[in-house]
Coordinates of C-alpha atoms and ligand atoms in Angstrom, one line a residue:
Chain A
M9 CA 134.1 85.9 61.5
S10 CA 135.1 83.9 58.5
T11 CA 132.7 83.4 55.3
T12 CA 134.3 80.5 53.8
S13 CA 134.2 78.2 56.5
L14 CA 130.2 79.4 56.4
N15 CA 130.2 78.6 53.4
V16 CA 131.3 74.9 54.0
V17 CA 128.5 74.4 56.3
L18 CA 125.7 75.9 54.2
K19 CA 126.9 73.9 50.9
G20 CA 124.3 71.5 50.1
R21 CA 121.9 72.9 52.3
R22 CA 121.0 76.1 51.2
S23 CA 117.2 76.8 50.5
Q24 CA 116.2 73.8 52.8
P25 CA 114.8 75.1 56.2
H26 CA 114.6 71.6 57.8
Q27 CA 118.1 71.8 57.5
L28 CA 118.1 74.8 60.5
I29 CA 119.1 72.4 63.4
E30 CA 122.1 70.5 61.7
V31 CA 123.2 73.6 60.1
L32 CA 123.2 75.6 63.7
Q33 CA 124.9 72.5 65.2
D34 CA 127.9 72.5 62.9
I35 CA 128.5 76.4 63.5
Q36 CA 128.3 76.3 66.9
D37 CA 130.5 73.5 66.7
L38 CA 132.6 75.7 64.6
Y39 CA 132.8 78.8 66.3
G40 CA 132.2 77.1 69.8
Y41 CA 128.4 79.6 69.6
I42 CA 126.4 81.1 67.0
P43 CA 127.3 84.5 66.5
A44 CA 124.4 87.0 65.3
D45 CA 125.8 87.4 61.9
A46 CA 126.0 83.8 61.3
M47 CA 122.1 83.3 62.1
K48 CA 121.3 86.0 60.0
T49 CA 122.8 84.8 57.2
V50 CA 121.7 80.9 57.9
A51 CA 118.2 82.9 57.7
Q52 CA 118.8 84.7 54.5
E53 CA 120.3 81.3 52.7
L54 CA 117.6 78.7 53.9
G55 CA 115.0 81.1 53.8
V56 CA 114.2 80.8 56.9
P57 CA 112.4 83.8 59.2
L58 CA 115.0 85.2 61.7
I59 CA 112.9 84.9 64.6
E60 CA 112.5 81.4 63.7
V61 CA 116.0 80.6 64.0
Y62 CA 116.6 82.7 67.2
R63 CA 113.6 80.9 68.2
V64 CA 115.2 77.3 67.8
A65 CA 119.2 78.7 68.5
C66 CA 117.2 80.1 71.8
F67 CA 115.4 77.2 73.0
Y68 CA 117.6 74.2 72.9
K69 CA 120.2 74.1 75.5
A70 CA 123.4 73.0 72.8
F71 CA 122.8 76.2 71.1
S72 CA 125.1 79.2 73.0
L73 CA 124.4 82.4 71.6
K74 CA 127.3 84.0 73.7
P75 CA 131.1 82.8 73.4
R76 CA 132.1 79.6 74.9
G77 CA 134.8 79.2 77.2
E78 CA 137.8 76.7 76.5
H79 CA 136.4 74.2 79.0
V80 CA 132.8 73.6 79.5
I81 CA 132.0 72.8 82.7
T82 CA 128.2 71.4 83.1
V83 CA 126.7 70.5 86.8
C84 CA 123.5 68.2 86.5
T85 CA 121.0 69.7 89.2
G86 CA 119.0 67.0 88.4
T87 CA 116.4 65.4 91.2
A88 CA 118.8 62.8 92.3
C89 CA 122.0 64.8 91.8
H90 CA 120.5 67.8 94.0
V91 CA 119.5 64.8 96.5
R92 CA 123.5 64.0 96.5
G93 CA 124.6 67.3 96.8
S94 CA 125.1 69.3 93.2
T95 CA 124.4 72.5 95.2
L96 CA 128.0 72.3 97.4
L97 CA 129.8 71.6 93.3
L98 CA 127.9 74.7 92.2
D99 CA 128.7 76.6 95.0
Q100 CA 132.2 75.1 95.0
I101 CA 132.7 76.6 91.5
Q102 CA 131.3 79.7 92.2
G103 CA 133.4 80.5 94.6
Q104 CA 136.2 79.3 93.2
L105 CA 135.8 81.1 89.6
R106 CA 133.1 83.9 90.9
I107 CA 130.9 83.4 88.0
Q108 CA 127.3 82.5 87.8
P109 CA 125.4 79.5 86.2
G110 CA 125.3 80.7 82.2
H111 CA 128.5 82.5 82.7
T112 CA 131.8 82.6 81.1
T113 CA 135.1 83.7 83.4
D114 CA 136.9 86.7 81.7
D115 CA 140.1 84.8 80.7
G116 CA 137.8 82.7 78.9
L117 CA 139.0 79.6 80.1
F118 CA 135.5 78.6 81.7
T119 CA 131.7 78.1 80.9
L120 CA 130.0 77.1 83.4
E121 CA 126.4 75.5 83.0
C122 CA 123.3 73.3 84.4
V123 CA 121.5 70.6 83.6
N124 CA 118.7 68.8 84.8
C125 CA 120.0 65.1 85.1
V126 CA 121.8 63.4 82.0
G127 CA 120.7 60.2 82.6
A128 CA 123.2 58.8 84.9
C129 CA 121.2 59.6 88.1
A130 CA 122.9 56.4 89.8
L131 CA 126.3 57.7 89.6
G132 CA 125.5 61.6 91.0
P133 CA 126.4 63.8 91.4
I134 CA 127.6 64.1 88.0
I135 CA 129.4 67.1 86.2
A136 CA 129.9 67.1 82.7
H137 CA 133.6 68.5 81.9
N138 CA 133.7 69.4 77.9
G139 CA 131.2 66.6 77.7
M140 CA 133.2 63.9 78.9
Y141 CA 130.6 62.7 82.1
E142 CA 133.1 62.8 85.4
H143 CA 130.9 60.4 88.2
H144 CA 130.5 60.6 91.8
M145 CA 131.6 64.0 92.1
T146 CA 133.1 65.9 95.2
P147 CA 133.5 69.8 95.5
G148 CA 137.3 68.2 96.5
K149 CA 137.7 66.6 93.2
L150 CA 136.1 69.6 91.1
R151 CA 139.2 71.9 92.9
K152 CA 141.3 69.6 91.6
I153 CA 139.9 69.7 88.3
I154 CA 139.7 73.4 87.9
G155 CA 143.2 74.0 89.3
D156 CA 144.7 71.5 87.0
V157 CA 143.5 73.2 84.5
Y158 CA 145.2 76.7 85.1
V159 CA 148.4 74.8 86.0
T160 CA 148.5 73.5 82.6
K161 CA 147.7 76.6 81.3
K162 CA 150.6 78.2 83.1
E163 CA 152.7 75.3 82.2
E164 CA 151.9 75.9 78.5
S165 CA 152.7 79.6 78.8
H166 CA 156.1 79.3 80.0
H167 CA 157.4 77.0 77.5
G168 CA 155.2 78.6 74.5
Chain B
M12 CA 80.6 72.9 47.6
L13 CA 81.0 73.7 51.3
Q14 CA 79.8 70.7 53.3
Y15 CA 78.1 70.9 56.6
V16 CA 77.8 68.8 59.6
T17 CA 75.6 68.9 62.4
L18 CA 76.5 68.5 66.2
T19 CA 75.2 69.5 69.4
I20 CA 76.2 72.1 71.7
D21 CA 74.4 72.5 75.4
G22 CA 71.2 70.2 73.7
S23 CA 71.0 72.4 71.0
R24 CA 71.5 71.0 67.6
V25 CA 74.3 73.2 65.6
R26 CA 75.0 73.1 61.8
A27 CA 77.9 74.1 60.8
A28 CA 80.5 74.3 57.9
K29 CA 83.1 71.5 57.8
G30 CA 86.4 72.4 59.1
T31 CA 85.1 74.8 61.5
S32 CA 86.2 75.6 64.8
V33 CA 83.9 74.3 67.7
L34 CA 84.2 77.9 69.3
D35 CA 83.3 79.6 65.7
A36 CA 80.3 77.6 65.8
A37 CA 79.5 78.3 68.7
I38 CA 79.8 82.1 68.8
E39 CA 77.7 82.0 65.7
Y40 CA 74.9 80.8 67.2
G41 CA 74.7 82.6 70.4
I42 CA 76.4 80.3 72.9
C43 CA 79.0 81.7 75.0
I44 CA 82.3 80.0 75.6
P45 CA 84.5 83.0 76.6
H46 CA 87.8 83.0 74.8
L47 CA 90.6 85.4 74.9
C48 CA 93.8 83.9 72.6
H49 CA 91.2 83.4 69.7
V50 CA 91.4 86.3 67.3
P51 CA 88.7 85.2 63.8
S52 CA 90.9 85.0 60.7
L53 CA 94.1 83.6 62.4
S54 CA 95.0 80.1 63.4
D55 CA 94.3 79.5 66.8
I56 CA 96.7 77.9 69.3
G57 CA 94.8 77.1 72.5
A58 CA 97.1 79.3 74.5
C59 CA 95.1 80.6 77.0
R60 CA 92.7 77.4 77.5
L61 CA 89.3 79.6 78.8
C62 CA 87.4 77.9 76.1
I63 CA 87.9 74.8 77.1
V64 CA 84.6 72.3 76.1
E65 CA 83.5 68.6 77.4
H66 CA 83.4 66.8 74.3
V67 CA 80.9 63.7 75.0
R68 CA 82.2 60.0 73.3
N69 CA 81.1 57.1 74.2
G70 CA 79.9 57.6 77.4
S71 CA 83.1 59.4 78.9
S72 CA 84.2 62.9 78.3
N73 CA 87.3 65.0 77.7
V74 CA 88.1 68.6 78.3
T75 CA 89.9 69.9 75.4
T76 CA 90.3 73.9 74.1
S77 CA 87.0 74.3 72.0
C78 CA 89.3 76.8 69.7
T79 CA 91.5 74.3 68.4
L80 CA 88.4 71.7 68.3
R81 CA 87.1 70.6 64.5
V82 CA 83.8 70.3 64.2
Q83 CA 82.3 66.8 63.4
E84 CA 79.5 64.9 62.6
G85 CA 77.3 64.1 65.6
M86 CA 79.7 65.6 68.5
V87 CA 78.5 66.4 71.2
I88 CA 79.9 69.5 73.2
R89 CA 78.7 70.5 76.9
T90 CA 80.0 74.0 77.4
N91 CA 78.8 74.9 80.9
T92 CA 78.7 71.8 82.9
E93 CA 79.7 72.0 86.4
K94 CA 83.6 70.8 85.6
I95 CA 83.8 73.1 83.0
V96 CA 82.6 76.1 84.7
K97 CA 85.1 75.4 88.0
L98 CA 88.0 74.4 86.1
R99 CA 87.7 77.7 83.7
R100 CA 87.4 79.9 86.7
N101 CA 90.4 78.3 88.2
I102 CA 92.2 79.0 84.8
A103 CA 90.8 83.0 84.6
E104 CA 92.0 83.1 87.9
L105 CA 95.5 82.0 86.8
L106 CA 95.5 84.9 84.5
V107 CA 94.9 87.4 86.6
A108 CA 97.9 86.3 88.8
E109 CA 100.0 86.8 85.7
A110 CA 98.9 89.9 85.0
P111 CA 96.6 92.3 87.0
N112 CA 97.2 95.2 85.2
S113 CA 94.6 94.4 81.7
R114 CA 91.1 95.5 82.0
A115 CA 90.5 92.5 79.1
V116 CA 91.5 89.6 81.7
Q117 CA 90.1 91.4 84.7
D118 CA 86.8 91.3 82.5
I119 CA 87.2 87.5 81.5
A120 CA 87.7 86.5 84.9
V121 CA 85.0 88.7 86.7
R122 CA 82.5 86.7 83.1
C123 CA 84.2 83.5 84.0
G124 CA 83.3 84.1 88.3
V125 CA 86.1 84.5 89.4
K126 CA 85.7 86.1 93.3
E127 CA 88.9 86.1 94.9
V128 CA 92.5 84.7 93.3
R129 CA 93.7 82.4 95.3
Y130 CA 96.9 82.7 93.7
P131 CA 100.2 85.1 94.1
F132 CA 100.4 87.6 91.8
R133 CA 103.1 87.4 89.5
N134 CA 102.1 90.7 87.6
N135 CA 104.0 90.1 84.2
N136 CA 102.5 92.0 82.2
C137 CA 102.2 88.9 79.6
I138 CA 100.0 86.0 79.8
Q139 CA 101.8 84.5 76.1
C140 CA 98.3 84.0 74.5
G141 CA 100.2 84.7 71.5
R142 CA 97.9 87.0 69.7
C143 CA 100.7 89.6 68.8
V144 CA 102.9 87.1 67.6
R145 CA 100.3 85.3 65.3
Y146 CA 99.1 88.4 63.8
C147 CA 102.7 89.8 62.8
N148 CA 103.7 86.3 61.6
Q149 CA 100.1 85.0 60.0
Y150 CA 98.3 88.5 58.8
W151 CA 101.1 90.3 58.1
R152 CA 104.1 88.0 57.5
A153 CA 106.6 90.2 59.1
N154 CA 107.9 87.9 61.1
V155 CA 109.1 90.2 63.8
L156 CA 107.6 88.8 67.0
G157 CA 108.2 85.0 68.3
F158 CA 108.3 83.5 71.8
I159 CA 111.8 82.9 72.5
G160 CA 112.9 80.7 75.4
R161 CA 111.4 77.8 77.8
G162 CA 109.7 76.7 79.8
K163 CA 109.3 79.6 82.6
D164 CA 111.8 81.5 79.9
R165 CA 109.2 81.7 77.2
H166 CA 109.0 85.2 76.5
V167 CA 107.6 87.5 73.2
D168 CA 110.8 89.1 71.8
Y169 CA 112.7 90.7 68.6
P170 CA 114.7 88.7 66.4
L171 CA 118.5 88.8 68.6
G172 CA 116.6 91.3 70.7
T173 CA 116.0 93.9 68.9
R174 CA 113.4 95.3 66.6
P175 CA 114.7 95.2 63.4
D176 CA 114.4 97.3 60.4
F177 CA 112.1 94.9 58.4
C178 CA 109.2 95.6 61.6
K179 CA 106.5 97.7 59.8
N180 CA 105.4 99.5 62.7
C181 CA 102.2 98.2 61.9
G182 CA 101.0 98.4 65.4
A183 CA 98.9 95.2 65.1
C184 CA 101.1 93.7 67.8
T185 CA 99.7 96.7 70.9
L186 CA 96.5 97.0 69.6
Y187 CA 96.3 93.0 69.8
C188 CA 97.4 92.9 73.2
P189 CA 94.8 92.2 75.7
M190 CA 97.3 94.4 78.1
S191 CA 96.8 97.8 75.7
V192 CA 94.1 98.7 77.9
T193 CA 94.7 99.0 81.7
P194 CA 92.1 98.7 84.1
C195 CA 90.0 101.6 84.9
E196 CA 91.2 102.7 88.1
G197 CA 94.7 102.9 86.5
P198 CA 97.3 100.3 86.7
M199 CA 98.2 98.6 90.2
K200 CA 101.3 98.9 91.7
R201 CA 103.2 95.8 93.0
G202 CA 102.2 94.6 96.1
E203 CA 98.9 96.2 95.5
E204 CA 97.4 94.0 92.8
H205 CA 93.7 92.6 92.9
L206 CA 90.5 91.5 91.6
C207 CA 89.2 94.3 90.0
G208 CA 85.7 93.0 89.8
K209 CA 83.5 95.8 89.6
C210 CA 81.5 94.9 86.5
E211 CA 80.0 92.2 88.1
S212 CA 76.7 94.0 87.7
Q213 CA 77.0 92.9 83.7
L214 CA 77.0 89.1 84.8
S215 CA 72.7 89.9 86.2
M216 CA 71.7 88.7 82.8
S217 CA 74.5 85.9 82.2
A218 CA 73.5 84.8 85.1
S219 CA 70.0 84.2 84.3
L220 CA 71.0 83.1 80.7
P221 CA 73.5 81.0 81.6
G222 CA 75.9 79.8 78.4
A223 CA 74.3 82.1 76.4
C224 CA 76.0 85.5 74.7
V225 CA 74.1 88.0 76.2
R226 CA 76.4 91.0 74.5
C227 CA 77.9 92.1 77.8
D228 CA 80.7 94.6 77.3
L229 CA 83.0 92.4 78.9
G230 CA 84.8 90.5 76.1
K231 CA 85.2 93.8 74.1
G232 CA 88.5 94.5 75.5
F233 CA 90.4 91.9 73.0
Q234 CA 87.5 92.0 70.7
C235 CA 85.7 89.0 71.4
A236 CA 84.1 87.6 68.0
R237 CA 80.6 88.9 69.3
H238 CA 82.2 92.6 68.9
A239 CA 83.6 92.4 65.6
Ligands
FES7 S1 119.6 63.9 88.6 FE1 122.1 64.3 87.4 S2 121.5 62.5 86.0 FE2 119.7 62.2 87.0
FES8 S1 90.0 80.7 72.8 FE1 90.7 78.9 72.9 S2 92.4 78.6 74.5 FE2 92.6 80.7 74.1

C-alpha cells in the first residue's frame, strides 16, 4: 500500500474527527476495500480511537474490510425481490461461482453481496453489477452476465 | 450551588439534584427499580430496558427507561404499575433466554417475577449491556472495546478483532460483566438451559413491600447501586 495516496486522502483533513466517514469512503474507492493499516493511520491522523474507526467501518455496508473482486454482484434480497424470486438468483450465483454472500472468488474476479432493498421494488428482482442496477433479473440472464465476464477476460489474456 | 427539583415517584415526594436520573433519585430514596446496565459514575445508555417506568404527563403516560430520564420539577413517575411489572417481566424473560448462564441475569429475572421462560434459549453469553465497553472507554479511556456490527450481528469486540497492545489488562471488563458469575449449579449446557429460580425465597420481603428496596441479594451480581 502506498503511503503517498493515503496522504492525498488525508490532506487537509488531519485532526478532524468528523471527517471520518468521508475519509473511509475515499479509502474504499482508492483500494476497493479498507486495509487494516489504513485504519490505524486514519485513527492516528484524525485523532479518533481505533475502535471507533473499526466500528464505523464495520457498520456500513458500503465499506468492506476484505479485498473485493473486480466485479461486485449485489443481489437484492428485500421483501419485494424475495417474493419475485431473488433466492433463485442467489442459488444461480452460488452454484456458478461457488461462493457464499460476502465472499470473493479465488481468482479475485467476483464478489457476491446481498442487500435489503435498493428502492426499486417495482422492477424486481434487482441485482447491481458494479453499482449498475439490472432490473427484472432471471437466473438465465445472470448466468449470461457472469459468463460474459469470463469470456472477455479470456480474450483479454489472449491478446494481451 | 446545586439546584434541586421535586418530583413524585410512586406517590412519594422526592427531592433530587438537577441533572440526576430518575433511577438514581429513586435508588437514593430506597425505591426499587430493577436495573442492570446502569453503573454509577458511567453514562447510561438504556441497554437492558429493565429500569422502565411510567412517566405520567397531561393525563397520559409513556414508558421510558428511568436511567436515561432526567429529573424535572413536578414530574410524576410510577415504577410499579401493573403495566410496568408485566413489561419488565417480559424483558427479564428475554434476557434470561439470551444468557441463562449468568447468575446476575437469573437473579434479576427472579426479582422481576419471571416464573417461566416462554422464549427459546439462545445462550449467547452476552446481553449487550455495554458495561464493559463503557467502563473501558469512559473510566479508563482505554478504548479497547466497542460494539461492532449491527442488528443481530452486533457484538463486543476489540479494534480489528485482536487485543491491542494499548489494552492495560485491568480486567474491569470481566469484573463488570454480568456473565462473570455462573449460576450456583454451574454452567448450563446447550439444550439444558432453564430458569434457575431457586432464590425465590428472597422475594418474601419484597412481595409485602412492593416497590421498596428491601436490600435483597438479587442485585449483587451486577453491583446494584444499593450494594456499592
Ligand atoms: S426489495 Fe429489492 S428493490 Fe426493494
Ligand atoms: S439500567 Fe436503565 S436500561 Fe439498563
